[in-house]
PDB file of C-alpha atoms and ligand atoms in Angstrom:
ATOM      1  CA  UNK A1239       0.000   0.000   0.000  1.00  0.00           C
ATOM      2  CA  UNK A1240       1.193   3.130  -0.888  1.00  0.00           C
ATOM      3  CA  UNK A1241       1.177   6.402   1.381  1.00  0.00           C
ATOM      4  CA  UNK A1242      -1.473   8.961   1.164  1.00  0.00           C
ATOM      5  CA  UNK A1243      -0.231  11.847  -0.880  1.00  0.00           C
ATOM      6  CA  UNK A1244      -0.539  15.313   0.124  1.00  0.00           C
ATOM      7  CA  UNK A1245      -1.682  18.424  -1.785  1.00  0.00           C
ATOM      8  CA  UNK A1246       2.039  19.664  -0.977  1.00  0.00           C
ATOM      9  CA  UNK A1247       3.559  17.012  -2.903  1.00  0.00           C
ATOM     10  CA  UNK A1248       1.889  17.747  -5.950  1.00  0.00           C
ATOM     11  CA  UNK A1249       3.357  19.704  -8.544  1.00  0.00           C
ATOM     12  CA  UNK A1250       1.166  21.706 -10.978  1.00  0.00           C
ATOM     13  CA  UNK A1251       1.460  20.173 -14.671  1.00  0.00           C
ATOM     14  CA  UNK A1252      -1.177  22.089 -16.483  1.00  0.00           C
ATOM     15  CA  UNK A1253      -2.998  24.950 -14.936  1.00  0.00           C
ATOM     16  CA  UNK A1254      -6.657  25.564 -14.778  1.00  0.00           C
ATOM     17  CA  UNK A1255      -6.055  28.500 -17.787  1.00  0.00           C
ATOM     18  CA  UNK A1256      -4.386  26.261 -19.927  1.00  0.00           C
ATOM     19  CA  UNK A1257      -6.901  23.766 -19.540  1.00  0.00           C
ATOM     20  CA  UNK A1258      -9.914  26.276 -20.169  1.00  0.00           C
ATOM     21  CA  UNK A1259      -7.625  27.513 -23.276  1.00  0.00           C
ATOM     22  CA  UNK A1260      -7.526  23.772 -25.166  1.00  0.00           C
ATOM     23  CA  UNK A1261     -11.185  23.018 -23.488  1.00  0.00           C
ATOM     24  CA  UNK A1262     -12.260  26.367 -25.635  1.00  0.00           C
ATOM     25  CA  UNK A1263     -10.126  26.021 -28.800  1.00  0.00           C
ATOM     26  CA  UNK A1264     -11.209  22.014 -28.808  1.00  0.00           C
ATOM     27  CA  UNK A1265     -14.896  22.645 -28.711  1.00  0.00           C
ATOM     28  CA  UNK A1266     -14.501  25.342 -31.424  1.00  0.00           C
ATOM     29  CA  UNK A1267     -13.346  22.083 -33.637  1.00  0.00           C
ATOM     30  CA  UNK A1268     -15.983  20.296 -32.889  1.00  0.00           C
ATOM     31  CA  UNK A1269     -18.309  22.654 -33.694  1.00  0.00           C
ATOM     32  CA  UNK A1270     -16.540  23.025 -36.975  1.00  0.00           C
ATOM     33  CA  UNK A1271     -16.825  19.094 -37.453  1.00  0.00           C
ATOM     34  CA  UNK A1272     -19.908  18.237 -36.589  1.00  0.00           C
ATOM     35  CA  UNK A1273     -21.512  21.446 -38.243  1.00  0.00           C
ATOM     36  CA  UNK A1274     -25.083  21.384 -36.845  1.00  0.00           C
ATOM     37  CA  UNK A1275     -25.860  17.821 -36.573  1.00  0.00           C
ATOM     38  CA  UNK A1276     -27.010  16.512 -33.242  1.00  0.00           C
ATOM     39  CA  UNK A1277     -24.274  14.517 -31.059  1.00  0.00           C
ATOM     40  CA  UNK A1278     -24.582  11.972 -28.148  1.00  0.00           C
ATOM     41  CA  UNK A1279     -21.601  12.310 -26.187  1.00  0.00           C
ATOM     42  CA  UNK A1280     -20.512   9.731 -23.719  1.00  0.00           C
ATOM     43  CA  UNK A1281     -18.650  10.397 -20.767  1.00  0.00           C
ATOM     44  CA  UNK A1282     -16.757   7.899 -19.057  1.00  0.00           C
ATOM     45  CA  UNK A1283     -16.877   8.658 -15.200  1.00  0.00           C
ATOM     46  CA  UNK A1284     -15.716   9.085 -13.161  1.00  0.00           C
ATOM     47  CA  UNK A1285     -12.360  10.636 -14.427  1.00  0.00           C
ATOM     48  CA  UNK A1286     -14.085  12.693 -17.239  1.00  0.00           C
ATOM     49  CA  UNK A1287     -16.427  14.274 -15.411  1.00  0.00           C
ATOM     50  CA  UNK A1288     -14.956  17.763 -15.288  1.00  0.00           C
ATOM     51  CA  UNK A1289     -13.384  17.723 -18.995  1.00  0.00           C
ATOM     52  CA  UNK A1290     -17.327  16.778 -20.426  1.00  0.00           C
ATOM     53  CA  UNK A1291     -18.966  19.588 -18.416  1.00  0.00           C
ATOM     54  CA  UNK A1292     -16.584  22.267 -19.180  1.00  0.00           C
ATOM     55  CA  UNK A1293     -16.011  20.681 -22.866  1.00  0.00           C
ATOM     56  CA  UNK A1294     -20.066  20.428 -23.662  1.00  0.00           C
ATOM     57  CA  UNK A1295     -20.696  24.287 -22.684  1.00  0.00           C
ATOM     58  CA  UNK A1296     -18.665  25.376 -25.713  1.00  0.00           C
ATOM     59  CA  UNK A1297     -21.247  22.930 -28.117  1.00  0.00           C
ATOM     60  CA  UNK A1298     -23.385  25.149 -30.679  1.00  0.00           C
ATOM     61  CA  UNK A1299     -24.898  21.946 -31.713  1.00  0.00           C
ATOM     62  CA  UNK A1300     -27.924  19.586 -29.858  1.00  0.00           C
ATOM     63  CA  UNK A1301     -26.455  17.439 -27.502  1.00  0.00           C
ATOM     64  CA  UNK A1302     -27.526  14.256 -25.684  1.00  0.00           C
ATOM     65  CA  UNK A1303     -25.300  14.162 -22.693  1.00  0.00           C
ATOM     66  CA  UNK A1304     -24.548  10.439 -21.225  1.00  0.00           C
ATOM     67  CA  UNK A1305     -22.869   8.597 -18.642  1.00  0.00           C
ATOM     68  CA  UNK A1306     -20.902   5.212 -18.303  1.00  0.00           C
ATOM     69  CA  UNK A1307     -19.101   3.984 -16.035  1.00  0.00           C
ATOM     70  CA  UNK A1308     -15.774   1.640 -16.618  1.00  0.00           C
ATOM     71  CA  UNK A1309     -12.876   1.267 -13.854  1.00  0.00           C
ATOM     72  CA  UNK A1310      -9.369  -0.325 -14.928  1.00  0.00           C
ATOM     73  CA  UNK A1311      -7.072   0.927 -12.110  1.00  0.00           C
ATOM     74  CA  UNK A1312      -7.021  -0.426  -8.648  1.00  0.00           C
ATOM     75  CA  UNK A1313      -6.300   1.822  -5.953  1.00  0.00           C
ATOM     76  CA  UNK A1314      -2.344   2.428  -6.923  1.00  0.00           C
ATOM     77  CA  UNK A1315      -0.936   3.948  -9.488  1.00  0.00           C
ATOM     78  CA  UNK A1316      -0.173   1.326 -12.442  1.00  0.00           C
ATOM     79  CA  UNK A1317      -3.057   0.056 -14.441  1.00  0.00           C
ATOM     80  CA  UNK A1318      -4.403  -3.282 -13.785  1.00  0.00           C
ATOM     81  CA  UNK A1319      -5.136  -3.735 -17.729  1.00  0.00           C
ATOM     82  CA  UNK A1320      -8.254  -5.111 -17.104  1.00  0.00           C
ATOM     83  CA  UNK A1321     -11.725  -3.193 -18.186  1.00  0.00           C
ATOM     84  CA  UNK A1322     -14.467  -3.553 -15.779  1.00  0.00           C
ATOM     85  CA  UNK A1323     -17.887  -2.399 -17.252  1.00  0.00           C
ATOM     86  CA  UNK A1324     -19.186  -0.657 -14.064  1.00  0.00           C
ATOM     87  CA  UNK A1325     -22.745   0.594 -15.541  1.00  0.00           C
ATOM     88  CA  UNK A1326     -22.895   0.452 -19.506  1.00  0.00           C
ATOM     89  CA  UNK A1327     -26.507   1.371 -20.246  1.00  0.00           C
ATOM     90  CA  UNK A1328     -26.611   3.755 -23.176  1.00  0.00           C
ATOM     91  CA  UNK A1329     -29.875   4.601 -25.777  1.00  0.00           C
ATOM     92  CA  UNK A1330     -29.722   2.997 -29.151  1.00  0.00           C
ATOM     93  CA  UNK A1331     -26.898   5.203 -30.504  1.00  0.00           C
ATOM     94  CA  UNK A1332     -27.817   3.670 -34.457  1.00  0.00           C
ATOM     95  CA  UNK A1333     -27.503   6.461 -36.749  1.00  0.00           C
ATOM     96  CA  UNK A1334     -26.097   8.647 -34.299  1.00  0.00           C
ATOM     97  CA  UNK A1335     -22.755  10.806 -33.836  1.00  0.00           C
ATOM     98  CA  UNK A1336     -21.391   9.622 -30.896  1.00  0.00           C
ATOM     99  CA  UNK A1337     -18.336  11.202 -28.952  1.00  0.00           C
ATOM    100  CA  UNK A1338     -16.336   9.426 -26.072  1.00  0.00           C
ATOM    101  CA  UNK A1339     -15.051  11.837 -23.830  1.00  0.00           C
ATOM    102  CA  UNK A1340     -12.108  10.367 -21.867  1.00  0.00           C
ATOM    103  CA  UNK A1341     -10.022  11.833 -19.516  1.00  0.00           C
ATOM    104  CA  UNK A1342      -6.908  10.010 -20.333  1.00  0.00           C
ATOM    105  CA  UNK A1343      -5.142   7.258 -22.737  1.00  0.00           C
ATOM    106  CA  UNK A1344      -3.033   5.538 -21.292  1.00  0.00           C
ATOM    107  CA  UNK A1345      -2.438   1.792 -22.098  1.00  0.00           C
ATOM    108  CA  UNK A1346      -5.352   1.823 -24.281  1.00  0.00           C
ATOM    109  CA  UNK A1347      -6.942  -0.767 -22.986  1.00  0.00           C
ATOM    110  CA  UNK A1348      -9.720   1.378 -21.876  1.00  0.00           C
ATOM    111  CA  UNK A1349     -10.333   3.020 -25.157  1.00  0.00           C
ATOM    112  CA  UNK A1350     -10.056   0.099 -27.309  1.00  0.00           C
ATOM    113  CA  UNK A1351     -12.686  -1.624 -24.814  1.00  0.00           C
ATOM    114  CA  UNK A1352     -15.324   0.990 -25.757  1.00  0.00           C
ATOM    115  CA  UNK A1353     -14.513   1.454 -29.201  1.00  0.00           C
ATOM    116  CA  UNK A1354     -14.792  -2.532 -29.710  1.00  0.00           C
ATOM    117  CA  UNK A1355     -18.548  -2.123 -27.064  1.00  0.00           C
ATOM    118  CA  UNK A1356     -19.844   0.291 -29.469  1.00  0.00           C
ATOM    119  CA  UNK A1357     -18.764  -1.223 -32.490  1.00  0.00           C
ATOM    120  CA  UNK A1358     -20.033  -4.068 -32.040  1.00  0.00           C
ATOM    121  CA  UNK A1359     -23.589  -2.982 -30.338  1.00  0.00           C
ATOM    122  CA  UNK A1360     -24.433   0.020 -33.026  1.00  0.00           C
ATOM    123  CA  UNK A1361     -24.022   0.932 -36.224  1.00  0.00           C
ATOM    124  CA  UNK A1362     -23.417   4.733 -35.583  1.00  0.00           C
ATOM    125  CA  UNK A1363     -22.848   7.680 -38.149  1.00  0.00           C
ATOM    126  CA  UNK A1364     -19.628   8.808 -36.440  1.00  0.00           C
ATOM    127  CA  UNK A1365     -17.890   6.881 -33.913  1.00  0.00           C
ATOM    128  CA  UNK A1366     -14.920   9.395 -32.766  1.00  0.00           C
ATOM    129  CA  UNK A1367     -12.870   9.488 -29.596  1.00  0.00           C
ATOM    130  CA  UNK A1368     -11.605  12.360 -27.440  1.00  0.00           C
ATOM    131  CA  UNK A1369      -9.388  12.454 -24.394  1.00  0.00           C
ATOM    132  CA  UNK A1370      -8.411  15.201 -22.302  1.00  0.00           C
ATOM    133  CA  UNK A1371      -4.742  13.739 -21.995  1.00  0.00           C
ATOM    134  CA  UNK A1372      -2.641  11.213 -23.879  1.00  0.00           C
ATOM    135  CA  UNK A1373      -0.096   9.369 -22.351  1.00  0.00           C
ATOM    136  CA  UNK A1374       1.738   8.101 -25.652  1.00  0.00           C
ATOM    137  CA  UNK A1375       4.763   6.356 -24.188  1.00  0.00           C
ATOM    138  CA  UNK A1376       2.657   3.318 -22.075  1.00  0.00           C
ATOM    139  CA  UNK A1377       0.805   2.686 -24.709  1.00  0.00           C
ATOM    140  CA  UNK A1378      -0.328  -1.179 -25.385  1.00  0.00           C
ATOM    141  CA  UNK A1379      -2.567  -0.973 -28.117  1.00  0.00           C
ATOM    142  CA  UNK A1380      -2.801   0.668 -31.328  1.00  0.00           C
ATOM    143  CA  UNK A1381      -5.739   3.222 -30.351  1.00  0.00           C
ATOM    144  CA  UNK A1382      -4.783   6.886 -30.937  1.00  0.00           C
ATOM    145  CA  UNK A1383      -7.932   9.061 -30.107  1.00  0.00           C
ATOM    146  CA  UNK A1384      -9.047  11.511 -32.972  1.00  0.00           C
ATOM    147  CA  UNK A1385      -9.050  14.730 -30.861  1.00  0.00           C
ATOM    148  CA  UNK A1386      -6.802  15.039 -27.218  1.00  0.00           C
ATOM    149  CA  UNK A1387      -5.733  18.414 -25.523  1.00  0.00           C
ATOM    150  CA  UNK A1388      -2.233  17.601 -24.212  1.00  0.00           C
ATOM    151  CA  UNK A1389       0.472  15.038 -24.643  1.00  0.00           C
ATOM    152  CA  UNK A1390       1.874  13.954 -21.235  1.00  0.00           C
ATOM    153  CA  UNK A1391       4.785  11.905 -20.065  1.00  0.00           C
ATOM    154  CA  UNK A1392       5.054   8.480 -18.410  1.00  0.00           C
ATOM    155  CA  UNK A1393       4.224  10.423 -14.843  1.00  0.00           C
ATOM    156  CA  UNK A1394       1.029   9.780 -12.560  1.00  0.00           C
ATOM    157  CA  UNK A1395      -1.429  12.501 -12.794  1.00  0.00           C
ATOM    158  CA  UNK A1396      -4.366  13.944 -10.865  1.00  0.00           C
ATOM    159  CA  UNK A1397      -6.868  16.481 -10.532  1.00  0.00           C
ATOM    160  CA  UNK A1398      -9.522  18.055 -12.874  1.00  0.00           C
ATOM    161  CA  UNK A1399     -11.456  14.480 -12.856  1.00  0.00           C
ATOM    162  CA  UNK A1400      -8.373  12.597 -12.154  1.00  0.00           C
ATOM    163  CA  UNK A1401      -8.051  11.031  -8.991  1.00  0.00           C
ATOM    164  CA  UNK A1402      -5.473   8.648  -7.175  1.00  0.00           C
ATOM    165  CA  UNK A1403      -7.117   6.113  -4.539  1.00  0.00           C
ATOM    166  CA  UNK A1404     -10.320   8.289  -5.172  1.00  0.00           C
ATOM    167  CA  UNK A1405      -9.163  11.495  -4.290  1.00  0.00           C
ATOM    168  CA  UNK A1406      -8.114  14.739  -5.894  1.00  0.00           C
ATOM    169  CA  UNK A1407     -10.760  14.734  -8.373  1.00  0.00           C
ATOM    170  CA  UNK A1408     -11.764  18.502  -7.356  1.00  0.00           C
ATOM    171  CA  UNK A1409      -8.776  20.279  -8.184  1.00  0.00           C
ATOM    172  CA  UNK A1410      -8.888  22.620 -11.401  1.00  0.00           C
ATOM    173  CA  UNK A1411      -5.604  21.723 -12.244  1.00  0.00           C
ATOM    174  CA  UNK A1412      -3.249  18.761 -13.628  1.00  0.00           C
ATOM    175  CA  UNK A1413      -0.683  18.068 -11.115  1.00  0.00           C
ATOM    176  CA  UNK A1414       1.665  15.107 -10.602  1.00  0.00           C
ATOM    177  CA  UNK A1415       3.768  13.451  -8.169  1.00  0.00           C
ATOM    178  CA  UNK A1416       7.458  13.014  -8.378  1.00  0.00           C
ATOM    179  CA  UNK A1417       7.957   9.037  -7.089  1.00  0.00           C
TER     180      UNK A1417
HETATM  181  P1  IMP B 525      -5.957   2.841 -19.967  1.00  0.00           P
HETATM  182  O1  IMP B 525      -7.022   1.814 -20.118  1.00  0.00           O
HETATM  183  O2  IMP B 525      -4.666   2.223 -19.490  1.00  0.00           O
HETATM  184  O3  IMP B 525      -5.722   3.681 -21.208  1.00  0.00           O
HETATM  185  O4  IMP B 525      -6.313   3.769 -18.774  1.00  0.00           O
HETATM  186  C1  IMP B 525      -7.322   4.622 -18.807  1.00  0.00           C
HETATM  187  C2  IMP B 525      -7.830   4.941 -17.409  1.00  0.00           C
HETATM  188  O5  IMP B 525      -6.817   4.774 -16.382  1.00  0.00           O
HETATM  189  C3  IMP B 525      -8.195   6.390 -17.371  1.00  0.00           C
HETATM  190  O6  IMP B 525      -9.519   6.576 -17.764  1.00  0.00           O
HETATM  191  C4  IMP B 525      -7.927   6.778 -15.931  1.00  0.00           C
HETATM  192  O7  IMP B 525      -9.082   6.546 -15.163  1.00  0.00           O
HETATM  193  C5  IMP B 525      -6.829   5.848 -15.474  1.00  0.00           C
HETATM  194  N1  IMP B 525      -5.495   6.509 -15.483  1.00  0.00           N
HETATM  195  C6  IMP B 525      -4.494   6.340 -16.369  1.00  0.00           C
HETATM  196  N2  IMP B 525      -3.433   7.102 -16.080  1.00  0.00           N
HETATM  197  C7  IMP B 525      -3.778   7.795 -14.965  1.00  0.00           C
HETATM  198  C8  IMP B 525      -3.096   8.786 -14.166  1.00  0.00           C
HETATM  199  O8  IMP B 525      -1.943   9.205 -14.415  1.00  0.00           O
HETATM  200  N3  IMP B 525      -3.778   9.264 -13.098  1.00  0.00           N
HETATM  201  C9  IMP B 525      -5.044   8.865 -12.777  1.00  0.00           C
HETATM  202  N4  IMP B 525      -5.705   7.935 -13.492  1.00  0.00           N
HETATM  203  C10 IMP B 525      -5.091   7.425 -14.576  1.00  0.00           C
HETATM  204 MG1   MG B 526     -11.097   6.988 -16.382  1.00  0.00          MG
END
């Protein structure tokens, strides 16, 4: 088990201002892409929470706002590469443009999981894949999501939806721990 970090240990890896910057200029594309056309987005909580609500006020077009619920870490700080479907239940996204909002890639596994769920459980009109933060270097799969805000090292994040051992999910900022 792994001691309790403190808000003192963290260091600040993207600030609340540069996250409302990309947030902004991200939903601007979006709205560019998708022109008018309605969208169901899909959050995965818990981790996206924060990125969806800030990311869907910037939407010009209709949009169905849902929630699912996966886990894949434990309590520590490694993935356990295994996707647990916490609560899937989603409307009959045929026909539809659907958006997963995710609040990080990391191995993949995660990604790939839901891209392979919806894939094989609708026939959608877009399928397309968006992530606050992209962890390239850990990557296990080939999955590279169409739209992400920031490219991050190999370091353990938290805040802004992020949490570690369920914590830390309120800040408004990125920040990381040096192990
Ligand atoms: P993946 O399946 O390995 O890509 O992991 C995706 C999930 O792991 C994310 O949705 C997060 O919940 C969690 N995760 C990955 N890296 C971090 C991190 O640095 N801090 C907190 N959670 C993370
Ligand atoms: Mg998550």
């Amino acid at each position: 088990m792994l001691n309790m970090i403190t808000e003192k240990d963290l260091k600040v890896l993207i600030t609340e201002r540069e996250l409302q910057d990309k947030i902004a200029e991200l939903g601007k594309k979006l709205n560019e892409y998708y022109k008018k056309e309605e969208v169901y987005v899909v959050c995965v909580l818990k981790g996206s929470v924060m990125f969806t609500v800030d990311l869907v006020k910037h939407l010009k077009m209709p949009v169905h706002l849902n929630f699912i619920r996966l886990s894949s870490y434990g309590s520590g700080f490694t993935s356990t590469g295994k996707v647990n479907a916490v609560d899937i239940s989603l409307p009959d996204l045929n026909g539809k443009n659907v958006l997963i909002i995710e609040d990080i890639i990391d191995t993949g596994l995660t990604a790939k999981f839901l891209i392979d769920f919806m894939n094989l459980n609708f026939k959608t009109k877009t399928l397309n894949f968006c992530s606050l933060l992209d962890k390239k270097e850990t990557r296990k799969t080939d999955i590279q999501p169409d739209y992400s805000c920031f490219d991050i090292g190999n370091q353990f994040v938290v805040g802004y939806g992020l949490d570690y051992d369920g914590f830390y999910r309120n800040l408004p900022y990125i920040g990381y721990v040096e192990t």
